[in-house]
């Protein structure tokens, strides 16, 4: 009986070990793939931007509407490139252990306003409405203050909203809901997309995994977004939870505690564990 | 930078310096490995949360096996010599957190630190690990000194 139990445990361990092995193997492969891909991902948009600018230069009088259209395309290419680079640099800093947390008092209404403006063109193009609201009674002009790392919170929100826009159908709504808890901020981003395939749910936070591989499309990103969301939320002492509502879309909830880095050194009865004399 | 105004080391990060600078970090089940080059007076410290990276998410110094190697490499980049480096290990308390699924994480973090430091061929000159209480430690990168305080209110970091 005991032997059977041990055998079962052993089988379980071997299975999970081989799973991890496969993951590491995958990861190495993806890393190589990523490096070679990134050249294309950066070079291609630049090539498009240069070509489009050239075309605008050659336009004749009376072709101004064409220039508008091309400028829009340039904006889109440059926007995605810029966003991807932000994520790539963020991931590189996290992996190098160099990310620092810099806290300040954030006015959430300001932050929301900036984020709405940031995605304006993408939202308009798909006729998606970005609806932002707080659980408590507040107006757009109220000061809703929260102490945290503004840059990190900004990139967390941008990645969640960018994903939602990407996977949402046209003429739909992306919602960002805030709840101010006791010394913590909850926020959720909802979309009305097609949800996540159950097989993909396990890998959604992995880096460089994309669920919707579209080769040669610059709008796909590197699948870095959610792994950055998770790493940043953890750095701020928070958590991320993903709810897949299948055909009703996906919602991601993030909880971030309010930062307070008060030093209590004076109250500590510290003791010298060892002095340099021990060397 | 004096002790009243130390550098705060966040979880999943690494810090190496040649200056006589105080670095503070708060450890629950997490572990900090402090390296110090006794000749060149270079100090470095990490703060990792779980032992091994399992291929999920970013390969960051949140994971001990990534963090210790990165810290060691950074020490060498700063000019430290392997034979002059000594090590101190802290943290790994059994802090009751919401994540009871994280079985024995403190103990596993400690074991990993000892194992990897031994593999690097570096000797551990002092340590304060395990137990049930969180710790606040101050490490001076220029002298290798460590001050420690047990936290009565456990912190799940």
Tab-separated table of C-alpha atoms in Angstrom:
chain	number	residue	atom	x	y	z
A	1	UNK	CA	0.000	0.000	0.000
A	2	UNK	CA	2.761	2.361	1.096
A	3	UNK	CA	4.789	1.305	-1.920
A	4	UNK	CA	1.932	2.083	-4.280
A	5	UNK	CA	1.609	5.538	-2.781
A	6	UNK	CA	5.312	6.195	-3.214
A	7	UNK	CA	5.191	5.000	-6.798
A	8	UNK	CA	2.322	7.368	-7.504
A	9	UNK	CA	4.186	10.275	-5.918
A	10	UNK	CA	7.245	9.408	-7.910
A	11	UNK	CA	5.258	9.370	-11.139
A	12	UNK	CA	3.800	12.760	-10.270
A	13	UNK	CA	7.240	14.230	-9.601
A	14	UNK	CA	8.701	12.837	-12.808
A	15	UNK	CA	5.777	14.274	-14.740
A	16	UNK	CA	6.135	17.761	-13.275
A	17	UNK	CA	9.899	17.636	-13.746
A	18	UNK	CA	9.552	16.846	-17.414
A	19	UNK	CA	6.980	19.627	-17.745
A	20	UNK	CA	9.416	22.152	-16.302
A	21	UNK	CA	12.164	20.772	-18.503
A	22	UNK	CA	10.057	21.241	-21.562
A	23	UNK	CA	9.235	24.788	-20.501
A	24	UNK	CA	12.891	25.692	-20.058
A	25	UNK	CA	13.704	24.152	-23.391
A	26	UNK	CA	10.874	26.112	-24.971
A	27	UNK	CA	12.045	29.262	-23.310
A	28	UNK	CA	15.564	28.943	-24.705
A	29	UNK	CA	14.177	28.286	-28.156
A	30	UNK	CA	11.855	31.256	-27.905
A	31	UNK	CA	14.676	33.473	-26.736
A	32	UNK	CA	16.617	32.734	-29.889
A	33	UNK	CA	13.503	33.143	-31.978
A	34	UNK	CA	12.771	36.428	-30.214
A	35	UNK	CA	16.211	37.894	-30.863
A	36	UNK	CA	16.010	37.126	-34.574
A	37	UNK	CA	12.408	38.263	-34.708
A	38	UNK	CA	13.073	41.505	-32.994
A	39	UNK	CA	15.279	42.643	-35.837
A	40	UNK	CA	12.330	42.216	-38.177
A	41	UNK	CA	9.917	43.724	-35.703
A	42	UNK	CA	11.984	46.872	-35.417
A	43	UNK	CA	13.363	47.075	-38.946
A	44	UNK	CA	10.040	46.486	-40.729
A	45	UNK	CA	8.050	49.279	-39.094
A	46	UNK	CA	10.938	51.669	-39.681
A	47	UNK	CA	11.066	50.683	-43.329
A	48	UNK	CA	7.332	51.362	-43.619
A	49	UNK	CA	7.658	54.718	-41.895
A	50	UNK	CA	10.482	55.750	-44.247
A	51	UNK	CA	8.574	54.582	-47.331
A	52	UNK	CA	5.406	56.391	-46.259
A	53	UNK	CA	7.305	59.585	-45.547
A	54	UNK	CA	8.909	59.348	-48.976
A	55	UNK	CA	5.464	58.989	-50.547
A	56	UNK	CA	4.154	62.025	-48.693
A	57	UNK	CA	7.137	64.006	-49.947
A	58	UNK	CA	6.253	63.137	-53.559
A	59	UNK	CA	2.575	64.067	-53.311
A	60	UNK	CA	1.372	66.743	-55.648
A	61	UNK	CA	-0.919	69.607	-54.849
A	62	UNK	CA	-4.487	68.505	-54.387
A	63	UNK	CA	-3.441	65.145	-52.917
A	64	UNK	CA	-3.644	66.304	-49.317
A	65	UNK	CA	-6.273	63.676	-48.332
A	66	UNK	CA	-3.712	61.026	-49.289
A	67	UNK	CA	-1.190	62.697	-47.000
A	68	UNK	CA	-3.666	62.494	-44.120
A	69	UNK	CA	-4.145	58.797	-44.673
A	70	UNK	CA	-0.404	58.133	-44.896
A	71	UNK	CA	0.292	60.186	-41.781
A	72	UNK	CA	-2.239	58.014	-39.981
A	73	UNK	CA	-0.373	54.898	-41.102
A	74	UNK	CA	2.942	56.403	-39.990
A	75	UNK	CA	1.433	57.186	-36.611
A	76	UNK	CA	0.190	53.609	-36.209
A	77	UNK	CA	3.513	52.047	-37.145
A	78	UNK	CA	5.443	54.395	-34.873
A	79	UNK	CA	2.943	54.002	-32.018
A	80	UNK	CA	3.246	50.202	-31.960
A	81	UNK	CA	6.980	50.331	-32.306
A	82	UNK	CA	7.245	52.773	-29.431
A	83	UNK	CA	4.965	50.666	-27.244
A	84	UNK	CA	6.865	47.478	-28.021
A	85	UNK	CA	10.184	49.109	-27.255
A	86	UNK	CA	8.828	50.341	-23.906
A	87	UNK	CA	7.901	46.752	-23.063
A	88	UNK	CA	11.188	45.325	-24.275
A	89	UNK	CA	13.182	47.784	-22.165
A	90	UNK	CA	10.951	47.192	-19.146
A	91	UNK	CA	11.411	43.411	-19.456
A	92	UNK	CA	15.178	43.826	-19.840
A	93	UNK	CA	15.361	45.945	-16.675
A	94	UNK	CA	13.218	43.487	-14.708
A	95	UNK	CA	15.360	40.561	-15.828
A	96	UNK	CA	18.514	42.451	-14.883
A	97	UNK	CA	17.149	43.185	-11.389
A	98	UNK	CA	17.634	46.891	-12.023
A	99	UNK	CA	14.050	48.045	-11.744
A	100	UNK	CA	13.580	50.396	-8.844
A	101	UNK	CA	10.306	51.468	-7.332
A	102	UNK	CA	9.904	55.243	-7.234
A	103	UNK	CA	6.778	56.263	-5.402
A	104	UNK	CA	4.895	59.495	-5.689
A	105	UNK	CA	1.352	60.720	-5.171
A	106	UNK	CA	-0.629	60.026	-8.331
A	107	UNK	CA	-3.827	61.764	-9.318
A	108	UNK	CA	-5.667	58.854	-10.926
A	109	UNK	CA	-7.973	61.129	-12.910
A	110	UNK	CA	-4.938	62.697	-14.585
A	111	UNK	CA	-3.464	59.283	-15.299
A	112	UNK	CA	-6.737	58.072	-16.834
A	113	UNK	CA	-7.053	61.149	-18.968
A	114	UNK	CA	-3.544	60.648	-20.341
A	115	UNK	CA	-4.174	56.966	-21.033
A	116	UNK	CA	-7.421	57.724	-22.906
A	117	UNK	CA	-5.594	60.257	-25.071
A	118	UNK	CA	-2.728	57.832	-25.644
A	119	UNK	CA	-5.052	55.219	-27.187
A	120	UNK	CA	-7.360	57.745	-28.908
A	121	UNK	CA	-6.466	56.824	-32.491
A	122	UNK	CA	-6.578	53.058	-31.933
A	123	UNK	CA	-9.934	53.347	-30.184
A	124	UNK	CA	-11.410	55.542	-32.906
A	125	UNK	CA	-10.192	53.249	-35.645
A	126	UNK	CA	-12.135	50.279	-34.234
A	127	UNK	CA	-14.902	52.516	-32.870
A	128	UNK	CA	-14.263	51.129	-29.403
A	129	UNK	CA	-15.439	53.105	-26.419
A	130	UNK	CA	-13.045	53.210	-23.448
A	131	UNK	CA	-15.196	53.660	-20.383
A	132	UNK	CA	-13.396	54.502	-17.131
A	133	UNK	CA	-15.179	54.753	-13.809
A	134	UNK	CA	-14.626	54.663	-10.074
A	135	UNK	CA	-16.750	52.699	-7.669
A	136	UNK	CA	-17.214	55.707	-5.438
A	137	UNK	CA	-19.127	58.821	-6.423
A	138	UNK	CA	-16.587	61.029	-8.077
A	139	UNK	CA	-16.451	63.276	-11.070
A	140	UNK	CA	-13.738	63.641	-13.635
A	141	UNK	CA	-12.459	66.774	-11.968
A	142	UNK	CA	-12.052	65.250	-8.523
A	143	UNK	CA	-8.610	64.575	-7.182
A	144	UNK	CA	-8.359	60.864	-6.567
A	145	UNK	CA	-4.953	60.373	-5.020
A	146	UNK	CA	-2.973	57.177	-4.619
A	147	UNK	CA	0.677	56.698	-3.671
A	148	UNK	CA	2.546	54.276	-5.889
A	149	UNK	CA	5.054	54.125	-8.750
A	150	UNK	CA	3.430	56.150	-11.504
A	151	UNK	CA	5.534	54.797	-14.366
A	152	UNK	CA	4.832	51.195	-13.442
A	153	UNK	CA	1.135	51.740	-12.877
A	154	UNK	CA	0.996	53.526	-16.227
A	155	UNK	CA	2.621	50.631	-18.111
A	156	UNK	CA	0.440	48.052	-16.304
A	157	UNK	CA	-2.713	49.919	-17.378
A	158	UNK	CA	-1.461	50.529	-20.921
A	159	UNK	CA	-0.640	46.854	-21.427
A	160	UNK	CA	-4.033	45.716	-20.156
A	161	UNK	CA	-5.913	48.248	-22.260
A	162	UNK	CA	-3.753	47.591	-25.314
A	163	UNK	CA	-4.525	43.861	-25.054
A	164	UNK	CA	-8.216	44.570	-24.654
A	165	UNK	CA	-8.286	46.810	-27.714
A	166	UNK	CA	-6.341	44.221	-29.699
A	167	UNK	CA	-8.740	41.381	-28.896
A	168	UNK	CA	-11.970	43.392	-28.957
A	169	UNK	CA	-14.305	43.438	-31.920
A	170	UNK	CA	-15.179	46.742	-33.573
A	171	UNK	CA	-17.984	48.829	-32.042
A	172	UNK	CA	-17.502	47.336	-28.598
A	173	UNK	CA	-16.650	48.675	-25.147
A	174	UNK	CA	-13.471	48.322	-23.092
A	175	UNK	CA	-14.087	49.081	-19.441
A	176	UNK	CA	-11.625	50.150	-16.756
A	177	UNK	CA	-13.174	50.017	-13.290
A	178	UNK	CA	-11.502	51.237	-10.118
A	179	UNK	CA	-12.363	50.412	-6.514
A	180	UNK	CA	-10.516	52.245	-3.774
A	181	UNK	CA	-10.123	49.727	-0.982
A	182	UNK	CA	-8.618	50.321	2.415
A	183	UNK	CA	-5.039	51.338	1.618
A	184	UNK	CA	-5.165	49.515	-1.669
A	185	UNK	CA	-6.316	50.114	-5.195
A	186	UNK	CA	-8.252	47.496	-7.176
A	187	UNK	CA	-8.763	47.941	-10.854
A	188	UNK	CA	-10.209	45.717	-13.529
A	189	UNK	CA	-10.089	45.887	-17.293
A	190	UNK	CA	-12.945	44.209	-19.187
A	191	UNK	CA	-13.290	43.582	-22.885
A	192	UNK	CA	-15.975	42.037	-25.062
A	193	UNK	CA	-13.582	39.873	-27.067
A	194	UNK	CA	-13.796	36.179	-27.721
A	195	UNK	CA	-12.091	35.066	-24.506
A	196	UNK	CA	-9.068	32.812	-24.227
A	197	UNK	CA	-8.724	29.289	-25.468
A	198	UNK	CA	-8.530	27.046	-22.333
A	199	UNK	CA	-5.249	25.487	-23.518
A	200	UNK	CA	-3.693	28.912	-23.684
A	201	UNK	CA	-4.631	29.999	-20.189
A	202	UNK	CA	-1.558	28.379	-18.651
A	203	UNK	CA	0.885	30.224	-20.859
A	204	UNK	CA	-0.734	33.612	-21.024
A	205	UNK	CA	1.699	35.148	-18.533
A	206	UNK	CA	4.756	33.636	-20.201
A	207	UNK	CA	7.040	35.948	-22.059
A	208	UNK	CA	7.240	35.896	-25.828
A	209	UNK	CA	4.152	33.762	-26.157
A	210	UNK	CA	1.493	35.089	-28.428
A	211	UNK	CA	-1.836	33.478	-28.670
A	212	UNK	CA	-2.680	34.905	-32.001
A	213	UNK	CA	0.433	34.573	-34.120
A	214	UNK	CA	0.117	36.697	-37.194
A	215	UNK	CA	3.426	36.710	-38.954
A	216	UNK	CA	4.387	40.042	-40.518
A	217	UNK	CA	1.839	41.952	-38.565
A	218	UNK	CA	3.294	44.619	-36.351
A	219	UNK	CA	0.223	44.789	-34.204
A	220	UNK	CA	0.847	41.530	-32.418
A	221	UNK	CA	3.549	42.565	-29.966
A	222	UNK	CA	5.769	39.977	-28.358
A	223	UNK	CA	3.443	38.632	-25.747
A	224	UNK	CA	5.619	40.432	-23.227
A	225	UNK	CA	2.767	42.569	-21.956
A	226	UNK	CA	1.189	40.296	-19.358
A	227	UNK	CA	4.511	39.057	-18.004
A	228	UNK	CA	5.432	42.705	-17.378
A	229	UNK	CA	2.039	43.396	-15.780
A	230	UNK	CA	2.630	40.509	-13.402
A	231	UNK	CA	6.235	41.380	-12.573
A	232	UNK	CA	5.414	45.057	-11.969
A	233	UNK	CA	2.365	44.270	-9.843
A	234	UNK	CA	4.510	41.970	-7.698
A	235	UNK	CA	7.180	44.653	-7.350
A	236	UNK	CA	4.520	46.993	-6.027
A	237	UNK	CA	3.415	44.291	-3.585
A	238	UNK	CA	0.255	43.498	-5.530
A	239	UNK	CA	-1.461	40.659	-7.383
A	240	UNK	CA	-2.951	39.961	-10.798
A	241	UNK	CA	-5.944	37.741	-11.488
A	242	UNK	CA	-7.264	36.852	-14.879
A	243	UNK	CA	-10.897	35.858	-15.415
A	244	UNK	CA	-11.877	34.403	-18.715
A	245	UNK	CA	-15.575	34.749	-19.396
A	246	UNK	CA	-15.315	32.914	-22.726
A	247	UNK	CA	-17.447	34.589	-25.359
A	248	UNK	CA	-18.234	37.435	-22.963
A	249	UNK	CA	-14.609	38.519	-23.023
A	250	UNK	CA	-11.754	38.633	-20.551
A	251	UNK	CA	-11.260	40.660	-17.438
A	252	UNK	CA	-7.988	41.175	-15.611
A	253	UNK	CA	-8.009	42.371	-12.031
A	254	UNK	CA	-5.016	43.989	-10.358
A	255	UNK	CA	-4.705	44.833	-6.658
A	256	UNK	CA	-1.951	47.214	-5.595
A	257	UNK	CA	-1.372	48.234	-1.986
A	258	UNK	CA	-0.681	51.874	-1.245
A	259	UNK	CA	3.058	52.417	-0.834
A	260	UNK	CA	4.442	53.879	2.315
A	261	UNK	CA	8.144	53.659	2.740
A	262	UNK	CA	8.501	55.241	6.099
A	263	UNK	CA	11.773	54.353	7.701
A	264	UNK	CA	11.409	53.074	11.235
A	265	UNK	CA	15.115	52.764	11.888
A	266	UNK	CA	14.938	54.939	14.971
A	267	UNK	CA	12.466	52.606	16.647
A	268	UNK	CA	14.506	49.517	15.987
A	269	UNK	CA	16.556	47.829	18.591
A	270	UNK	CA	19.028	46.704	16.011
A	271	UNK	CA	22.045	44.673	16.778
A	272	UNK	CA	25.273	44.308	14.969
A	273	UNK	CA	25.250	40.827	13.602
A	274	UNK	CA	28.957	40.878	13.034
A	275	UNK	CA	31.502	43.582	12.586
A	276	UNK	CA	34.076	44.022	9.889
A	277	UNK	CA	36.609	42.832	12.458
A	278	UNK	CA	35.446	39.315	11.665
A	279	UNK	CA	37.215	39.422	8.300
B	1	UNK	CA	24.523	57.913	2.265
B	2	UNK	CA	24.156	57.303	5.981
B	3	UNK	CA	22.134	54.791	7.895
B	4	UNK	CA	19.262	57.214	8.313
B	5	UNK	CA	18.985	57.470	4.570
B	6	UNK	CA	19.689	54.008	3.189
B	7	UNK	CA	19.034	52.591	-0.266
B	8	UNK	CA	15.848	50.498	-0.130
B	9	UNK	CA	16.279	47.179	-1.934
B	10	UNK	CA	13.004	45.917	-3.354
B	11	UNK	CA	12.177	42.239	-3.842
B	12	UNK	CA	13.455	40.753	-7.130
B	13	UNK	CA	16.263	43.289	-7.414
B	14	UNK	CA	20.038	43.358	-6.969
B	15	UNK	CA	22.397	46.069	-5.799
B	16	UNK	CA	26.199	46.206	-5.929
B	17	UNK	CA	28.336	49.129	-4.802
B	18	UNK	CA	31.926	50.131	-4.034
B	19	UNK	CA	30.791	52.850	-1.641
B	20	UNK	CA	30.291	52.624	2.063
B	21	UNK	CA	26.568	52.754	1.614
B	22	UNK	CA	23.779	51.274	3.707
B	23	UNK	CA	21.212	49.136	1.914
B	24	UNK	CA	18.047	48.049	3.688
B	25	UNK	CA	15.640	45.275	2.832
B	26	UNK	CA	12.770	43.469	4.530
B	27	UNK	CA	12.687	39.682	4.416
B	28	UNK	CA	9.875	37.309	5.266
B	29	UNK	CA	10.247	33.987	3.500
B	30	UNK	CA	12.489	35.729	0.947
B	31	UNK	CA	16.252	35.402	1.170
B	32	UNK	CA	19.062	37.919	0.752
B	33	UNK	CA	22.580	36.793	-0.104
B	34	UNK	CA	25.248	39.391	0.708
B	35	UNK	CA	28.598	39.121	-1.049
B	36	UNK	CA	31.605	41.147	0.081
B	37	UNK	CA	35.072	41.370	-1.453
B	38	UNK	CA	37.262	41.826	1.622
B	39	UNK	CA	40.227	43.242	-0.306
B	40	UNK	CA	38.582	45.592	-2.786
B	41	UNK	CA	35.720	46.491	-0.405
B	42	UNK	CA	32.944	45.809	-2.907
B	43	UNK	CA	29.584	44.700	-1.562
B	44	UNK	CA	26.500	43.316	-3.231
B	45	UNK	CA	23.111	42.091	-2.061
B	46	UNK	CA	20.065	40.476	-3.667
B	47	UNK	CA	16.509	39.760	-2.532
B	48	UNK	CA	14.794	36.771	-4.079
B	49	UNK	CA	11.333	35.369	-3.458
B	50	UNK	CA	11.325	31.786	-4.688
B	51	UNK	CA	14.091	29.267	-5.381
B	52	UNK	CA	13.864	28.301	-9.036
B	53	UNK	CA	12.644	29.906	-12.214
B	54	UNK	CA	10.286	27.377	-13.781
B	55	UNK	CA	10.084	28.897	-17.221
B	56	UNK	CA	6.998	30.987	-16.421
B	57	UNK	CA	6.999	34.746	-16.749
B	58	UNK	CA	10.199	36.753	-16.924
B	59	UNK	CA	13.545	35.203	-16.015
B	60	UNK	CA	14.153	37.793	-13.330
B	61	UNK	CA	16.053	37.895	-10.026
B	62	UNK	CA	12.756	37.085	-8.331
B	63	UNK	CA	14.106	33.539	-8.556
B	64	UNK	CA	17.078	32.438	-6.463
B	65	UNK	CA	18.889	30.513	-9.152
B	66	UNK	CA	18.760	33.538	-11.475
B	67	UNK	CA	19.427	36.091	-8.751
B	68	UNK	CA	22.503	34.529	-7.112
B	69	UNK	CA	24.277	34.022	-10.438
B	70	UNK	CA	23.456	37.588	-11.514
B	71	UNK	CA	24.687	39.001	-8.200
B	72	UNK	CA	27.925	37.015	-8.448
B	73	UNK	CA	28.445	38.128	-12.054
B	74	UNK	CA	27.830	41.751	-11.094
B	75	UNK	CA	30.396	41.502	-8.295
B	76	UNK	CA	32.955	40.284	-10.856
B	77	UNK	CA	31.933	43.087	-13.247
B	78	UNK	CA	32.701	45.558	-10.461
B	79	UNK	CA	36.176	44.068	-10.181
B	80	UNK	CA	35.701	41.668	-7.256
B	81	UNK	CA	37.859	38.536	-7.179
B	82	UNK	CA	36.161	35.235	-6.487
B	83	UNK	CA	38.799	34.138	-3.948
B	84	UNK	CA	38.334	37.345	-1.928
B	85	UNK	CA	34.537	37.125	-1.721
B	86	UNK	CA	32.806	36.061	1.470
B	87	UNK	CA	29.092	35.602	1.909
B	88	UNK	CA	26.337	36.142	4.466
B	89	UNK	CA	22.835	34.724	4.151
B	90	UNK	CA	19.602	36.053	5.700
B	91	UNK	CA	15.881	35.443	5.688
B	92	UNK	CA	13.800	32.410	4.760
B	93	UNK	CA	11.424	32.617	7.718
B	94	UNK	CA	8.315	30.479	7.858
B	95	UNK	CA	5.956	33.366	7.427
B	96	UNK	CA	2.333	32.407	7.268
B	97	UNK	CA	0.995	33.999	4.156
B	98	UNK	CA	-2.205	33.668	2.203
B	99	UNK	CA	-0.387	31.467	-0.225
B	100	UNK	CA	-0.316	28.283	1.749
B	101	UNK	CA	0.265	26.509	-1.527
B	102	UNK	CA	3.781	27.892	-1.421
B	103	UNK	CA	4.917	25.028	0.694
B	104	UNK	CA	8.031	25.609	2.762
B	105	UNK	CA	9.227	28.356	0.506
B	106	UNK	CA	11.429	29.899	3.188
B	107	UNK	CA	13.262	26.653	3.832
B	108	UNK	CA	13.679	25.975	0.118
B	109	UNK	CA	15.039	29.489	-0.406
B	110	UNK	CA	17.649	28.942	2.319
B	111	UNK	CA	18.705	25.536	0.965
B	112	UNK	CA	19.146	26.982	-2.496
B	113	UNK	CA	21.337	29.837	-1.183
B	114	UNK	CA	23.701	27.455	0.636
B	115	UNK	CA	23.825	25.057	-2.302
B	116	UNK	CA	24.595	27.713	-4.920
B	117	UNK	CA	27.103	29.614	-2.778
B	118	UNK	CA	28.916	26.325	-2.107
B	119	UNK	CA	28.923	25.554	-5.840
B	120	UNK	CA	30.504	28.949	-6.481
B	121	UNK	CA	33.200	28.021	-3.950
B	122	UNK	CA	32.452	30.940	-1.642
B	123	UNK	CA	32.460	30.569	2.120
B	124	UNK	CA	29.593	31.665	4.313
B	125	UNK	CA	30.986	33.718	7.218
B	126	UNK	CA	27.701	34.361	8.970
B	127	UNK	CA	24.009	33.880	8.558
B	128	UNK	CA	20.659	34.312	10.215
B	129	UNK	CA	18.023	32.196	8.533
B	130	UNK	CA	14.742	30.405	9.199
B	131	UNK	CA	12.603	30.806	12.274
B	132	UNK	CA	9.138	32.314	12.292
B	133	UNK	CA	9.914	36.027	12.260
B	134	UNK	CA	10.557	38.365	9.399
B	135	UNK	CA	13.774	40.353	9.364
B	136	UNK	CA	14.850	43.829	8.482
B	137	UNK	CA	18.512	43.876	7.538
B	138	UNK	CA	20.929	46.699	6.859
B	139	UNK	CA	23.973	45.847	4.778
B	140	UNK	CA	26.897	48.194	4.332
B	141	UNK	CA	28.334	47.629	0.859
B	142	UNK	CA	31.667	49.240	1.740
B	143	UNK	CA	32.377	47.407	4.995
B	144	UNK	CA	30.364	44.175	4.728
B	145	UNK	CA	28.689	44.893	8.067
B	146	UNK	CA	25.163	43.639	8.543
B	147	UNK	CA	22.673	44.833	11.140
B	148	UNK	CA	19.549	42.862	11.724
B	149	UNK	CA	16.268	43.372	13.462
B	150	UNK	CA	13.519	40.784	13.880
B	151	UNK	CA	10.118	42.049	12.903
B	152	UNK	CA	7.401	41.263	15.359
B	153	UNK	CA	4.712	41.777	12.770
B	154	UNK	CA	5.568	39.235	10.123
B	155	UNK	CA	5.795	40.449	6.596
B	156	UNK	CA	4.955	38.056	3.798
B	157	UNK	CA	7.535	39.407	1.377
